[in-house]
Short mmCIF file of C-alpha atoms in Angstrom, two decimals:
data_model
loop_
_atom_site.label_atom_id
_atom_site.label_comp_id
_atom_site.label_asym_id
_atom_site.label_seq_id
_atom_site.Cartn_x
_atom_site.Cartn_y
_atom_site.Cartn_z
CA MET A 236 0.00 0.00 0.00
CA SER A 237 1.31 3.41 -0.91
CA ASN A 238 -1.48 5.46 0.62
CA ASP A 239 0.82 6.76 3.38
CA SER A 240 1.47 9.89 1.39
CA ALA A 241 -2.18 10.86 1.24
CA THR A 242 -2.74 14.59 1.54
CA PRO A 243 -5.76 16.30 3.09
CA GLY A 244 -8.68 16.64 0.73
CA PRO A 245 -11.03 19.58 0.45
CA GLN A 246 -11.98 21.13 3.76
CA LYS A 247 -15.39 19.89 4.88
CA GLY A 248 -15.49 21.40 8.35
CA PHE A 249 -14.73 20.34 11.90
CA ARG A 250 -17.17 17.66 13.06
CA ASP A 251 -18.37 17.46 16.65
CA PRO A 252 -16.49 14.55 18.32
CA VAL A 253 -18.09 14.79 21.77
CA GLY A 254 -21.21 12.68 21.30
CA LEU A 255 -19.39 9.96 19.36
CA THR A 256 -16.62 9.87 21.97
CA ARG A 257 -19.17 9.37 24.75
CA TRP A 258 -20.79 6.49 22.90
CA VAL A 259 -17.44 4.82 22.22
CA ARG A 260 -16.24 5.19 25.80
CA GLY A 261 -19.58 3.94 27.15
CA LEU A 262 -19.43 0.79 25.03
CA LEU A 263 -15.80 0.22 25.96
CA CYS A 264 -16.70 0.45 29.65
CA ALA A 265 -19.49 -2.08 29.09
CA TYR A 266 -17.03 -4.32 27.24
CA VAL A 267 -14.58 -4.20 30.13
CA ALA A 268 -17.32 -5.10 32.63
CA LEU A 269 -18.55 -8.01 30.49
CA ASN A 270 -14.98 -9.13 29.91
CA LEU A 271 -14.28 -9.30 33.64
CA VAL A 272 -17.38 -11.46 34.15
CA TRP A 273 -16.30 -13.57 31.17
CA ILE A 274 -12.84 -14.08 32.70
CA TRP A 275 -14.35 -15.05 36.07
CA MET A 276 -16.60 -17.63 34.42
CA HIS A 277 -13.75 -18.96 32.29
CA ALA A 278 -11.61 -19.36 35.40
CA ARG A 279 -14.34 -21.41 37.07
CA ALA A 280 -14.89 -23.46 33.92
CA TYR A 281 -11.16 -24.09 33.60
CA GLN A 282 -10.99 -25.44 37.15
CA GLU A 283 -13.91 -27.76 36.43
CA LEU A 284 -12.38 -29.01 33.20
CA VAL A 285 -8.96 -29.61 34.73
CA GLY A 286 -10.67 -31.48 37.54
CA GLY A 287 -12.40 -33.79 35.08
CA GLY A 288 -15.58 -31.83 34.38
CA THR A 289 -17.01 -31.57 30.89
CA VAL A 290 -19.49 -28.69 31.12
CA LEU A 291 -18.33 -25.23 30.01
CA PRO A 292 -20.86 -22.57 31.14
CA LEU A 293 -20.59 -19.56 28.82
CA PRO A 294 -23.80 -17.46 29.08
CA LEU A 295 -21.88 -14.44 27.77
CA ARG A 296 -20.99 -16.16 24.50
CA VAL A 297 -23.38 -13.91 22.59
CA GLY A 298 -23.38 -10.76 24.72
CA LEU A 299 -19.64 -10.09 24.85
CA PRO A 300 -18.96 -10.54 21.10
CA PHE A 301 -22.00 -8.38 20.26
CA VAL A 302 -20.89 -5.49 22.48
CA GLY A 303 -17.33 -5.91 21.20
CA LEU A 304 -18.47 -5.79 17.55
CA ILE A 305 -20.59 -2.65 18.01
CA GLY A 306 -17.78 -1.04 20.00
CA LEU A 307 -15.25 -1.91 17.28
CA ILE A 308 -17.41 -0.34 14.58
CA LEU A 309 -17.77 2.86 16.62
CA ILE A 310 -14.02 2.90 17.31
CA PHE A 311 -13.34 2.87 13.56
CA VAL A 312 -15.85 5.70 13.08
CA TRP A 313 -14.10 7.62 15.85
CA VAL A 314 -10.64 7.02 14.31
CA TYR A 315 -11.91 8.29 10.95
CA ARG A 316 -13.44 11.41 12.51
CA ALA A 317 -10.38 12.11 14.67
CA HIS A 318 -8.12 12.17 11.60
CA HIS A 319 -10.66 14.23 9.68
CA ASN A 320 -10.82 16.79 12.50
CA ALA A 321 -7.03 16.92 12.76
CA GLU A 322 -6.93 18.01 9.11
CA GLN A 323 -9.69 20.56 9.66
CA LEU A 324 -7.77 22.05 12.57
CA GLY A 325 -4.88 22.81 10.21
CA ALA A 326 -2.59 19.77 10.33
CA THR A 327 -0.86 19.37 6.96
CA GLY A 328 1.51 16.76 5.56
CA LEU A 329 -0.18 13.89 7.38
CA LYS A 330 0.91 10.46 6.18
CA PHE A 331 -2.51 8.93 6.83
CA SER A 332 -5.82 9.97 5.33
CA PRO A 333 -8.95 9.37 7.43
CA GLY A 334 -9.80 6.36 5.26
CA TRP A 335 -6.34 4.80 5.41
CA SER A 336 -6.18 5.31 9.19
CA VAL A 337 -9.06 2.81 9.40
CA GLY A 338 -8.19 0.68 6.37
CA CYS A 339 -4.74 -0.24 7.69
CA TYR A 340 -6.40 -2.36 10.39
CA PHE A 341 -7.65 -4.71 7.67
CA VAL A 342 -4.47 -5.16 5.61
CA PRO A 343 -2.46 -8.28 6.52
CA VAL A 344 1.07 -7.76 7.84
CA VAL A 345 0.87 -3.94 7.94
CA TRP A 346 -1.70 -4.21 10.74
CA PHE A 347 1.23 -5.00 13.04
CA TRP A 348 2.51 -1.39 12.97
CA LYS A 349 0.44 0.94 10.74
CA PRO A 350 -2.50 1.37 13.17
CA TYR A 351 -0.05 2.44 15.87
CA GLN A 352 1.53 4.97 13.51
CA ALA A 353 -1.91 6.30 12.55
CA MET A 354 -2.96 6.69 16.18
CA LYS A 355 0.33 8.37 17.05
CA GLU A 356 -0.12 10.79 14.15
CA VAL A 357 -3.61 11.82 15.22
CA TRP A 358 -2.36 12.26 18.80
CA GLN A 359 0.44 14.57 17.60
CA ALA A 360 -1.84 16.48 15.22
CA SER A 361 -4.43 16.95 17.95
CA ALA A 362 -1.84 18.29 20.39
CA SER A 363 -0.48 20.86 17.91
CA PRO A 364 -1.98 20.90 14.40
CA SER A 365 0.49 23.45 13.04
CA GLY A 366 3.59 21.80 14.50
CA TRP A 367 2.54 18.18 14.90
CA THR A 368 5.82 16.74 13.57
CA ARG A 369 7.62 18.23 16.58
CA GLN A 370 5.20 16.72 19.06
CA PRO A 371 6.23 13.59 20.96
CA GLY A 372 4.02 10.55 21.10
CA SER A 373 2.88 9.09 24.38
CA VAL A 374 3.79 6.10 26.51
CA LEU A 375 0.05 5.39 26.57
CA LEU A 376 0.17 4.67 22.83
CA LYS A 377 3.13 2.32 23.21
CA CYS A 378 1.47 0.40 26.04
CA TRP A 379 -1.79 0.20 24.08
CA TRP A 380 -0.05 -1.20 21.03
CA MET A 381 1.94 -3.69 23.09
CA CYS A 382 -1.34 -4.98 24.53
CA TRP A 383 -2.78 -5.14 21.00
CA LEU A 384 0.06 -7.40 19.87
CA LEU A 385 -0.11 -9.50 23.04
CA ALA A 386 -3.84 -10.03 22.57
CA PHE A 387 -3.23 -11.08 18.97
CA PHE A 388 -0.65 -13.70 19.91
CA ALA A 389 -1.97 -14.79 23.33
CA GLU A 390 -4.12 -17.66 22.09
CA GLN A 391 -1.41 -18.97 19.77
CA ALA A 392 1.16 -18.76 22.57
CA VAL A 393 -0.98 -20.80 24.98
CA SER A 394 -1.71 -23.44 22.36
CA LEU A 395 1.98 -23.66 21.44
CA ALA A 396 3.01 -23.94 25.10
CA VAL A 397 0.56 -26.79 25.65
CA GLY A 398 1.63 -28.54 22.47
CA THR A 399 5.32 -28.47 23.39
CA SER A 400 4.80 -29.49 27.02
CA GLY A 401 4.24 -33.13 26.16
CA VAL A 402 1.04 -33.16 28.22
CA MET A 403 -2.30 -34.01 26.58
CA PRO A 404 -4.94 -32.16 28.61
CA ASP A 405 -8.65 -31.98 27.87
CA PRO A 406 -9.09 -30.00 24.60
CA GLY A 407 -11.79 -27.96 26.32
CA ALA A 408 -9.31 -26.93 29.00
CA VAL A 409 -6.85 -25.78 26.33
CA GLU A 410 -9.56 -23.71 24.63
CA VAL A 411 -10.65 -22.10 27.89
CA GLY A 412 -7.04 -21.40 28.89
CA ALA A 413 -6.40 -19.69 25.56
CA ASP A 414 -9.56 -17.59 25.96
CA LEU A 415 -8.48 -16.62 29.46
CA ALA A 416 -5.11 -15.42 28.19
CA THR A 417 -6.65 -13.39 25.38
CA ASN A 418 -9.38 -11.78 27.46
CA ALA A 419 -7.00 -10.98 30.29
CA VAL A 420 -4.92 -8.88 27.89
CA GLU A 421 -8.01 -7.24 26.38
CA VAL A 422 -8.92 -5.61 29.70
CA PRO A 423 -5.83 -3.33 29.93
CA LEU A 424 -5.95 -2.91 26.14
CA THR A 425 -9.49 -1.52 26.37
CA LEU A 426 -8.76 0.64 29.40
CA LEU A 427 -5.75 2.21 27.67
CA LEU A 428 -7.85 2.89 24.58
CA LEU A 429 -10.45 4.56 26.79
CA VAL A 430 -7.83 6.97 28.11
CA ILE A 431 -6.34 7.63 24.65
CA ILE A 432 -9.73 8.42 23.11
CA GLY A 433 -10.57 10.77 25.96
CA ARG A 434 -7.24 12.59 25.70
CA VAL A 435 -7.45 13.03 21.91
CA ASN A 436 -11.01 14.29 22.20
CA ARG A 437 -9.97 16.81 24.86
CA MET A 438 -6.98 18.03 22.84
CA GLN A 439 -9.07 18.50 19.71
CA MET A 440 -11.73 20.42 21.59
CA GLU A 441 -9.09 22.67 23.14
CA GLN A 442 -7.62 23.37 19.70
CA TYR A 443 -11.10 24.00 18.32
CA ARG A 444 -11.91 26.56 21.02
CA LYS A 445 -8.58 28.32 20.49
CA GLN A 446 -9.20 28.61 16.76
CA VAL A 447 -12.78 29.84 17.29
CA ALA A 448 -11.43 32.52 19.66
CA ALA A 449 -8.75 33.48 17.13
CA GLY A 450 -11.29 33.70 14.31
CA ARG A 451 -9.74 30.92 12.23
CA ILE A 452 -12.91 28.84 12.35
CA ARG A 453 -15.98 30.56 10.95
CA VAL A 454 -19.47 29.49 11.93
CA ARG A 455 -22.05 29.70 9.18
CA GLU A 456 -25.40 31.21 9.99
CA GLY A 457 -27.91 28.73 11.32
CA GLY A 458 -25.28 26.73 13.21
CA GLY A 459 -26.07 25.19 16.56
CA THR A 460 -23.83 24.82 19.57
CA MET A 461 -21.21 22.25 20.45
CA ARG A 462 -21.17 21.35 24.11
CA SER A 463 -18.41 19.79 26.17
CA GLY A 464 -19.22 19.59 29.83
CA SER A 465 -20.49 22.98 30.92
CA ARG A 466 -18.72 24.88 28.15
CA ALA A 467 -20.30 25.57 24.79
CA ALA A 468 -18.86 26.64 21.47
CA PRO A 469 -20.40 27.38 18.05
CA THR A 470 -20.60 24.43 15.69
CA ALA A 471 -22.70 22.78 12.95
CA ASP A 472 -21.41 23.80 9.49
CA LEU A 473 -17.87 24.73 10.50
CA THR A 474 -15.14 25.83 8.14
CA LEU A 475 -11.58 26.93 8.57
CA SER A 476 -10.49 30.27 7.24
CA PRO A 477 -7.11 30.37 5.50
CA PRO A 478 -4.14 30.66 7.88
CA ARG A 479 -3.19 34.25 8.58
#
């Protein structure tokens, strides 16, 4: 893929990230809660299987994947909007377009590092749109991506460890053990993503307010208001005026 060199397209206006961010963070919190219950039930099931039991109670088999799928879709929408807003706030020379920042998650091999680079870029551009290349990343991003890779390989690692141990346990116990390893990593992964999304949203809103105050963002007539906590700022059809 050579889409890294994508340049910002025509300005379409800053889009309110607050409501979407709340939905994403709410679903991620629900996913963490369900995941903790899932882990607790897996731990009990694993003990039963190791002890000779054959029943694997998994009442969350439908609920957890459903919440995870909806949350994942909203995360991709949020990633797209975050990159779009970074461009609208004045960041130029970005290596990722909004579309490629999401698309790189679905391309084999490059998904091991491109999503991290895309998230780092939107973090930098949100912190300082005009000087984003001089902005450092964050240890939060590195920890998040380490958890992403660990979650990807956790199941394979458990299966490989069992296969090379010379022991032939109950196949159900191996499956539950692999699920335990994966879900245990997904909890800190999700919590870190919660923090990252909140920080990027806050940085973009701070940049937005600064540019409204400086007159670089014009509000067309008929616009509504964008709210963040108790503070409000003009929004709706927002455009950036040329840099002065």
